[in-house]
Coordinates of N, CA, C and O in Angstrom, one line a residue:
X1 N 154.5 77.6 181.9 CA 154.7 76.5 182.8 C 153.7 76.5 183.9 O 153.5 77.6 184.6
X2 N 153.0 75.5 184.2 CA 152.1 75.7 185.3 C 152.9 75.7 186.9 O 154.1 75.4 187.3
X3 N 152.2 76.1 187.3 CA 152.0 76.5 189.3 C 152.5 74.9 189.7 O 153.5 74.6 190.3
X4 N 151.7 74.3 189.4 CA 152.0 72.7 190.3 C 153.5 72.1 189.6 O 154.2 71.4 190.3
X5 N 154.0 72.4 188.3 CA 155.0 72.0 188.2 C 156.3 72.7 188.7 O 157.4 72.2 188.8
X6 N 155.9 73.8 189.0 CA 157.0 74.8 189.5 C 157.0 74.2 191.0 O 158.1 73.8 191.6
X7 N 156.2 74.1 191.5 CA 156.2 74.2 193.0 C 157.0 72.5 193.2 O 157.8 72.1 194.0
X8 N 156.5 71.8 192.3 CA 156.8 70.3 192.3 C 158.6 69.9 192.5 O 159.2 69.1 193.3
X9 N 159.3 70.7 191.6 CA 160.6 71.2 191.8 C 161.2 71.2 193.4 O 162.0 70.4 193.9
X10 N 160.5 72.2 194.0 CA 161.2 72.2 195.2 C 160.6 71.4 196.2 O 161.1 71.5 197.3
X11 N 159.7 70.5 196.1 CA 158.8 69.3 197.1 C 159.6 68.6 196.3 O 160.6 68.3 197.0
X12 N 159.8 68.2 195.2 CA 161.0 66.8 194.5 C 161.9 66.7 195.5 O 162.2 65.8 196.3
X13 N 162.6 68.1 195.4 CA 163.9 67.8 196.3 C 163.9 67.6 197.7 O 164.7 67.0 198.3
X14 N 162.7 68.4 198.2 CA 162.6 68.2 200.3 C 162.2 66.4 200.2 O 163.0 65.6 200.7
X15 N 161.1 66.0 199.5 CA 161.1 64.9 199.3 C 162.3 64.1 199.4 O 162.6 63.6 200.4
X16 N 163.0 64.1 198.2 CA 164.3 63.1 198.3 C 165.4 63.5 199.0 O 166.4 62.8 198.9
X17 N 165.3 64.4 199.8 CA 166.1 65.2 200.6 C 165.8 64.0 202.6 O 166.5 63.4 203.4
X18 N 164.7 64.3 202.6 CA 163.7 63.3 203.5 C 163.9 61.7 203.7 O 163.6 61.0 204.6
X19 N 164.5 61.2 202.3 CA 164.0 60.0 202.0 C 165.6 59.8 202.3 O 166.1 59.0 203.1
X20 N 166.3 60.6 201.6 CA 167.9 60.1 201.7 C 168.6 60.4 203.4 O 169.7 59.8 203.8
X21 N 167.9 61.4 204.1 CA 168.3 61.3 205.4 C 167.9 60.1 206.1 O 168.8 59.5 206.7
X22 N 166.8 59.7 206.1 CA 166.6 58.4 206.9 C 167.6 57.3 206.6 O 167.5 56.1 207.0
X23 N 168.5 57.7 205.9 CA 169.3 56.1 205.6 C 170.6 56.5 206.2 O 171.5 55.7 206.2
X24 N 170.7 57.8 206.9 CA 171.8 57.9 207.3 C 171.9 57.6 209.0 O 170.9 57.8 209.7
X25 N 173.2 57.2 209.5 CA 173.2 56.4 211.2 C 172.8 57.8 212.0 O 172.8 58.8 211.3
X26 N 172.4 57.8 213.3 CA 171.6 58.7 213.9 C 172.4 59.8 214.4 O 171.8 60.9 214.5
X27 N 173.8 59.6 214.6 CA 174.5 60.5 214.7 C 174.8 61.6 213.7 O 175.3 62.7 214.0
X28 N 174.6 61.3 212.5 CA 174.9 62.3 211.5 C 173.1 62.6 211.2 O 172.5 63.5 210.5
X29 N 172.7 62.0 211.6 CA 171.0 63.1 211.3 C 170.7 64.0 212.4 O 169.8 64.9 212.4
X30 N 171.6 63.6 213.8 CA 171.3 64.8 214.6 C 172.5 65.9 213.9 O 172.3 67.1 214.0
X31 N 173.6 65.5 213.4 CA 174.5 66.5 213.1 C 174.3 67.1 212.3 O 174.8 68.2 212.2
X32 N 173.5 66.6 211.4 CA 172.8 67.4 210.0 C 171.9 68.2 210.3 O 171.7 69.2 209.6
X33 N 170.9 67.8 211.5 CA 170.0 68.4 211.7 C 170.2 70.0 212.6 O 169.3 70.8 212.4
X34 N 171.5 70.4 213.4 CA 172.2 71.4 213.9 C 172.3 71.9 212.9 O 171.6 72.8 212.6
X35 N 173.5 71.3 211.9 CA 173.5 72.2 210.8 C 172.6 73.2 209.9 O 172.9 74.3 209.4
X36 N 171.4 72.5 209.7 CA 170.4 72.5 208.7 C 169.9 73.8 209.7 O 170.1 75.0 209.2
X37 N 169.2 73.8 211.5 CA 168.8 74.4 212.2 C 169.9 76.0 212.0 O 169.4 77.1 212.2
X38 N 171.3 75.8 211.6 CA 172.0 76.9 211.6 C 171.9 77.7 210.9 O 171.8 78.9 211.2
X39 N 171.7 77.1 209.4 CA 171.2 77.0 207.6 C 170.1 78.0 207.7 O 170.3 79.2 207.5
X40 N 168.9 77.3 208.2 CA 167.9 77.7 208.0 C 167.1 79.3 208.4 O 166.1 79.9 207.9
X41 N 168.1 79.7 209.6 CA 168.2 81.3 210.9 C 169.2 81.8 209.4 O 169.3 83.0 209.1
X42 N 169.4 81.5 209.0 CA 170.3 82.5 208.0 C 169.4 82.9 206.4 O 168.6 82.2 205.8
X43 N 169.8 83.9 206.1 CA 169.3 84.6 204.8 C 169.3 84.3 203.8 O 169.6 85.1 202.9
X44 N 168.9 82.9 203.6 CA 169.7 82.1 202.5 C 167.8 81.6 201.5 O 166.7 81.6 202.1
X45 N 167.9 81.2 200.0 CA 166.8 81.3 199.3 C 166.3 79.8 199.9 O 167.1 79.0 200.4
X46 N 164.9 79.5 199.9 CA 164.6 77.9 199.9 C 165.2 77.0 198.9 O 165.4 75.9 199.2
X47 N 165.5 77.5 197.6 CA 165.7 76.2 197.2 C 167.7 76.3 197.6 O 168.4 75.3 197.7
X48 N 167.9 77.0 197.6 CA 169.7 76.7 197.7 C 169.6 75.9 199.4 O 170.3 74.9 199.6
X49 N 168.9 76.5 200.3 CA 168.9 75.4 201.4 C 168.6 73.8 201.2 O 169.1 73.0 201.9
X50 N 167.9 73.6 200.4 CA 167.6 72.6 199.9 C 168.5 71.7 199.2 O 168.5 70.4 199.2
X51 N 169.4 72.9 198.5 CA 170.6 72.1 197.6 C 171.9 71.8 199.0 O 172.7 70.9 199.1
X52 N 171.5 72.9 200.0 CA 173.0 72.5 201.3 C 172.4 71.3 201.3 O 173.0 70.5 200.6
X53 N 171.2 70.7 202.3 CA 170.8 69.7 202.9 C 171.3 68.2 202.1 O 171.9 67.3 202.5
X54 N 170.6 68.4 200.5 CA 171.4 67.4 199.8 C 173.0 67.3 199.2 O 173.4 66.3 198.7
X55 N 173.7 68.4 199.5 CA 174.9 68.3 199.4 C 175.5 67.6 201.1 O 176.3 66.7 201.1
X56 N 175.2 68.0 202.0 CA 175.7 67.6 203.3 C 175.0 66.2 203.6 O 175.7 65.4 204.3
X57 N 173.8 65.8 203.1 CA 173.5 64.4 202.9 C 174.1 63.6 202.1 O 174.3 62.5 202.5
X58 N 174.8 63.9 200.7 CA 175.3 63.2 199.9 C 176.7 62.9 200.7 O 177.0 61.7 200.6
X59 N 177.5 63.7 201.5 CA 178.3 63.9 202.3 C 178.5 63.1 203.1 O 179.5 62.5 203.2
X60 N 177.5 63.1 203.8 CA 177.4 62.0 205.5 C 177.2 60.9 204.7 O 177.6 59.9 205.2
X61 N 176.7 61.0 203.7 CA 176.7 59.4 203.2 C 178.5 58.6 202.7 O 179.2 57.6 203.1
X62 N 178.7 59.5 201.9 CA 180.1 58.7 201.9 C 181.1 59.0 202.8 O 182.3 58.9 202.5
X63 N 180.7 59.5 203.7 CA 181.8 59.6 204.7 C 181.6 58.3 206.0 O 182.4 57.9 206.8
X64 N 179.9 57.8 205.7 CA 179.4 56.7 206.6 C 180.3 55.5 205.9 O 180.8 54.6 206.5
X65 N 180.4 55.9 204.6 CA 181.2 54.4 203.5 C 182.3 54.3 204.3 O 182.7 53.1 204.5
X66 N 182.9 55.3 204.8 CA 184.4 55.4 205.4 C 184.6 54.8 206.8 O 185.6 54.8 207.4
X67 N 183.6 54.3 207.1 CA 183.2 54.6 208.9 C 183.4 56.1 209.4 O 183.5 56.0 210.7
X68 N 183.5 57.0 209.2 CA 183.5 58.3 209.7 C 182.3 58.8 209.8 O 181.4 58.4 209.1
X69 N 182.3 60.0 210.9 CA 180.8 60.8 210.8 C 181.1 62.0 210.4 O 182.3 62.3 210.2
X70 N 180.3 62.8 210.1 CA 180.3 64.3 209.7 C 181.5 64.9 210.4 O 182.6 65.4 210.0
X71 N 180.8 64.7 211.8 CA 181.2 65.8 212.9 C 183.1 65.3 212.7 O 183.8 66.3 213.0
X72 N 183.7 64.4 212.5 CA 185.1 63.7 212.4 C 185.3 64.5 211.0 O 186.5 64.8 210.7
X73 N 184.2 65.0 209.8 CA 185.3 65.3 208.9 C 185.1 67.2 209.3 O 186.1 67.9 209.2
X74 N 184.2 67.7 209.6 CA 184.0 68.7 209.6 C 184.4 69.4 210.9 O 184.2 70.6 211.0
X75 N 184.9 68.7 211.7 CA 185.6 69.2 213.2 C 184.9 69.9 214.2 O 183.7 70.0 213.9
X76 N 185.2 70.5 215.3 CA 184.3 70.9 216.4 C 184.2 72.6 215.9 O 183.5 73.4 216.6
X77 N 184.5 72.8 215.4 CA 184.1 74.5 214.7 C 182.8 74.1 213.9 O 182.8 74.1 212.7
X78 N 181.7 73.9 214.8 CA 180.9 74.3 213.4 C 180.6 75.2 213.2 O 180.7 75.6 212.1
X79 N 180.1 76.1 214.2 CA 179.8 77.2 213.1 C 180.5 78.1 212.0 O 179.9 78.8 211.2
X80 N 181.9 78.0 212.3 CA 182.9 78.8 211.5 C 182.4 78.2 210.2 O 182.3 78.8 209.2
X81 N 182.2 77.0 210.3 CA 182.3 76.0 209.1 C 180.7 76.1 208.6 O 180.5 75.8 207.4
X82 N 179.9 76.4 209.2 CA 178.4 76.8 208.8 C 178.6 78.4 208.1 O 178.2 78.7 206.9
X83 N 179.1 79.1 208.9 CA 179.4 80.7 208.3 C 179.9 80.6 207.3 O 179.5 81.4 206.6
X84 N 181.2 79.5 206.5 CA 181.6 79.9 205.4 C 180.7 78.9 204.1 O 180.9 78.9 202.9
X85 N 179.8 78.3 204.9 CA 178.9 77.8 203.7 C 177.9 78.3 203.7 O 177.3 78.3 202.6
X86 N 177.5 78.9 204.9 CA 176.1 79.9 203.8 C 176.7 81.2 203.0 O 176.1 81.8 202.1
X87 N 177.8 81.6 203.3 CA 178.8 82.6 203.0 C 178.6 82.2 201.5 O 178.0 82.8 200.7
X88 N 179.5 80.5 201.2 CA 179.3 80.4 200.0 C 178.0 80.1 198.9 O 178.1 79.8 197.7
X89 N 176.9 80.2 199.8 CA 175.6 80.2 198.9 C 175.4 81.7 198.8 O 175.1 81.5 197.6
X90 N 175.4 82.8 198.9 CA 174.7 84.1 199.5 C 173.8 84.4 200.2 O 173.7 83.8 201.3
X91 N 173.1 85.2 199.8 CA 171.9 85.7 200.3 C 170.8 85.2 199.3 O 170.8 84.7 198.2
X92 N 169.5 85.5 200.4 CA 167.9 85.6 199.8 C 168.1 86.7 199.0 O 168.8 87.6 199.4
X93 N 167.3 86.8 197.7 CA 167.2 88.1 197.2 C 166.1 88.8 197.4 O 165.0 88.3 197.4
X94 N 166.2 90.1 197.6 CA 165.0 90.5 198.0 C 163.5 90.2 197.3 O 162.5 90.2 198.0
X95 N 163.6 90.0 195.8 CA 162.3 89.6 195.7 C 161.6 88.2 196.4 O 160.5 87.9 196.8
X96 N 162.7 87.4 196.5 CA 162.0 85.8 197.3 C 161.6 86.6 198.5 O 160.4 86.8 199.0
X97 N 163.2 87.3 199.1 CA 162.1 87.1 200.9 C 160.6 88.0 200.8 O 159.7 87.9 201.7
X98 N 160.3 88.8 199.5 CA 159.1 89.8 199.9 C 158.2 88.9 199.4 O 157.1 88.9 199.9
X99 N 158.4 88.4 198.7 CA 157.3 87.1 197.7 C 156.7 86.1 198.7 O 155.6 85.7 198.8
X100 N 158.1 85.8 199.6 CA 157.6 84.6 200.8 C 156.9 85.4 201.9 O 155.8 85.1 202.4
X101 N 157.6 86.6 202.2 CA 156.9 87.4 203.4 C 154.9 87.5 202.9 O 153.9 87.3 203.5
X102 N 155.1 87.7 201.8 CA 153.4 88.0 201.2 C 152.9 87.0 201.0 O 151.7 87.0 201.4
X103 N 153.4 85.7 200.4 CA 152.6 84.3 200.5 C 152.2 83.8 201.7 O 151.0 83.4 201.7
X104 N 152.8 83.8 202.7 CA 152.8 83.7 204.3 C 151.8 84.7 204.8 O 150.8 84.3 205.4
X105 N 152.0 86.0 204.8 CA 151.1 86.7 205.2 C 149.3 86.7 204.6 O 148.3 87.0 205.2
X106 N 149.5 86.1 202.9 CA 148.3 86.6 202.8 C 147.1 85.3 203.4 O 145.9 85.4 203.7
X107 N 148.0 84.3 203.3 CA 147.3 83.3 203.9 C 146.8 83.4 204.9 O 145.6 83.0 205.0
X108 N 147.6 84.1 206.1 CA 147.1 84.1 207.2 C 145.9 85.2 207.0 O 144.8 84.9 207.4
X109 N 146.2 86.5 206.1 CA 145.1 87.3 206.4 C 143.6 87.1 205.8 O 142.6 87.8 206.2
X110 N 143.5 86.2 204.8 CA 142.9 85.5 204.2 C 141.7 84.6 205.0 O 140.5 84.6 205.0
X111 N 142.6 83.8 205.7 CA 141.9 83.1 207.1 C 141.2 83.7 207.8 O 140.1 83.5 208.2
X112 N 142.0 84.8 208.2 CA 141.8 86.0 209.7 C 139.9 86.4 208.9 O 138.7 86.1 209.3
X113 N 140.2 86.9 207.6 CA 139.3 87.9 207.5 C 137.9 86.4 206.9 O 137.0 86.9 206.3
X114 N 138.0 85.2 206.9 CA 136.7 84.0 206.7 C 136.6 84.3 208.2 O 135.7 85.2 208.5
X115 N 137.3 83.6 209.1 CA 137.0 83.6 210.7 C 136.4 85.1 211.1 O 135.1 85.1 211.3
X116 N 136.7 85.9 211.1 CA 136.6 87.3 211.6 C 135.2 87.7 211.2 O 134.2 88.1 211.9
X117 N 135.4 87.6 209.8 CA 133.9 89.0 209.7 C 133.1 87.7 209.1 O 133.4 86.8 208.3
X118 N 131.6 88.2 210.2 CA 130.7 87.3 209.8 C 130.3 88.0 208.8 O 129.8 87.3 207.9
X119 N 130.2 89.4 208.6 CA 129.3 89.6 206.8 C 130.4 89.5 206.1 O 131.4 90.1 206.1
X120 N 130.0 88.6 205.4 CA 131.1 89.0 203.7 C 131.4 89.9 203.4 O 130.4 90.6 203.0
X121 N 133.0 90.9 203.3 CA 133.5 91.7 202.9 C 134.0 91.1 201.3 O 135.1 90.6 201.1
X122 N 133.0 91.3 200.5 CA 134.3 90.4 199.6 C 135.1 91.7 198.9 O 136.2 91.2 198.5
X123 N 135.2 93.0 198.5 CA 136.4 93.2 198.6 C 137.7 92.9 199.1 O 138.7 92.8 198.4
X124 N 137.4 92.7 200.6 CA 138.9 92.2 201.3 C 138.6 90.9 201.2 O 139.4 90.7 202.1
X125 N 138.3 90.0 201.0 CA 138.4 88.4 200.6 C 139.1 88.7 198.8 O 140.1 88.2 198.3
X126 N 138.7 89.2 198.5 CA 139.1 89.2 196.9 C 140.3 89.8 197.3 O 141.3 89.2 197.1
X127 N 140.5 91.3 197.7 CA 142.1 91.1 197.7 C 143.4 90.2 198.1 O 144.5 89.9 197.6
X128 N 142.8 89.8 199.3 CA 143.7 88.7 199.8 C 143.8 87.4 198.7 O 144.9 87.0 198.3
X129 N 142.9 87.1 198.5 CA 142.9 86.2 197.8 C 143.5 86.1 196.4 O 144.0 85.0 196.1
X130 N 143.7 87.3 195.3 CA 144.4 87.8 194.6 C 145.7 87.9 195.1 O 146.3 87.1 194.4
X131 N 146.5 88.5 196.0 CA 147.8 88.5 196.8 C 148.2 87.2 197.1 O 149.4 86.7 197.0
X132 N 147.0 86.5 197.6 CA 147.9 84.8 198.1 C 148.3 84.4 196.2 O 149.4 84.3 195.7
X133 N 147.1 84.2 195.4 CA 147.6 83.7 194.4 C 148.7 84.0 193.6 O 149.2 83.2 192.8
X134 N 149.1 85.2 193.7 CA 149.5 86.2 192.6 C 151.3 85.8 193.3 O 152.4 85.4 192.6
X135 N 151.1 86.0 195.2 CA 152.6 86.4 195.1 C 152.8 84.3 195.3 O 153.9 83.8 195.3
X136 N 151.6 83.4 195.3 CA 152.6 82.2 195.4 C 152.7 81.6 194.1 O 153.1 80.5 194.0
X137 N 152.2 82.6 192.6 CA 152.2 82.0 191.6 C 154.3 82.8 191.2 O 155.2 82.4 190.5
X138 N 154.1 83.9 191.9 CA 155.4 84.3 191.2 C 156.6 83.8 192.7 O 157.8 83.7 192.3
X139 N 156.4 83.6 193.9 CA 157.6 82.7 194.3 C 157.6 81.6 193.9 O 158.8 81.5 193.4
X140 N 157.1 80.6 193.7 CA 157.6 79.3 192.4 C 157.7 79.6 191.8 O 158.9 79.5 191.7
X141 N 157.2 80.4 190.3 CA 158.0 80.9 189.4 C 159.9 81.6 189.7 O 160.7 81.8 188.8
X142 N 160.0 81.7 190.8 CA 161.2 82.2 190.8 C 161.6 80.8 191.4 O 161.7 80.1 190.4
X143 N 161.7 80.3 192.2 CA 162.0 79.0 192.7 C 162.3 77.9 191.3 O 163.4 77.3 191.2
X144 N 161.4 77.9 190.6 CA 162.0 76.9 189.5 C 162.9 77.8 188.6 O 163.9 77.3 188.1
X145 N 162.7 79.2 188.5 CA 163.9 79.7 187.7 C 165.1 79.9 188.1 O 165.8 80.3 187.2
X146 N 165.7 79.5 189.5 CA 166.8 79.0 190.5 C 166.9 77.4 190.0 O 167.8 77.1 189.2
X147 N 165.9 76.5 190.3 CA 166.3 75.3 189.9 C 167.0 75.0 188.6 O 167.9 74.3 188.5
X148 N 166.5 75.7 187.7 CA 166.8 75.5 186.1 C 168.1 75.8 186.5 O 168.9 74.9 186.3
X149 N 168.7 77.2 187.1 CA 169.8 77.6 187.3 C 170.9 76.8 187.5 O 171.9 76.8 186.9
X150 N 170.3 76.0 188.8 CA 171.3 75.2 189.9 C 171.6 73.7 188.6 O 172.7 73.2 188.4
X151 N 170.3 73.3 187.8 CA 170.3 71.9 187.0 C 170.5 70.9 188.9 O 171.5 70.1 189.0
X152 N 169.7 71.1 189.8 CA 169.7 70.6 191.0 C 169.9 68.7 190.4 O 170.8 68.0 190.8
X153 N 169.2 68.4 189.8 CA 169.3 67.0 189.3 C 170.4 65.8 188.9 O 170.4 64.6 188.9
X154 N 171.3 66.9 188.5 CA 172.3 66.1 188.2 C 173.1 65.4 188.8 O 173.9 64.7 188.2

């Protein structure tokens, strides 16, 4: 499976994730937006954040059908109420966060060392550069093997 289709998976959903908040009244996109801000400080994988944001959007939406807002069905506890939903996603596993820690880092070091050394080192250009590709070909590869998981689509 190629790199752009794996990665496409989890931009589909920020995408439609993006498109379906803007239709909700402003009070539940700042309430979603706390939530998401709580979501996001926690240990949790990108794409299952991904699946909260569209679960709590699909949410505020029929609860807008009701005249109600979030914050009216989910009460002034939020965070108890944030704690037991990332509770019920789990954790990051450790290969994502070290996959994301290395895709992130190699980027930057990658950069550092064009800007930095005016003679071409290409050893260290070639390593980095091998590291950016390698670990952002195998976090989307794990990212879509979660999606396949979740069947997010349905």
């Amino acid at each position: 499976m190629g790199l752009s289709i794996m990665l496409n998976e989890l931009n589909l959903l920020r995408k439609q994730n993006q498109t379906n908040t803007k239709e909700l009244i402003d009070i539940n996109q700042e309430f979603l937006s706390r939530i998401l801000n709580y979501v996001q400080i926690s240990k949790i994988g990108a794409f299952d954040r991904e699946i909260i944001r569209k679960d709590l959007i699909g949410m505020a939406i029929e609860v807008e059908k009701r005249g109600k807002t979030l914050s009216d069905i989910i009460g002034t506890d939020e965070k108890s109420w944030c704690d037991s939903l990332v509770d019920s996603y789990g954790k990051i596993s450790p290969i994502e966060l070290i996959l994301s820690i290395l895709k992130q880092a190699s980027i930057y070091w990658f950069i550092w060392g064009i800007v930095l050394f005016t003679i071409p080192n290409y050893i260290i250009h070639s390593v980095f550069g091998v590291t950016l590709v390698a670990s952002t070909f195998l976090y989307n590869n794990l990212i879509h093997k979660q999606a396949k998981k979740i069947n997010w689509m349905e």
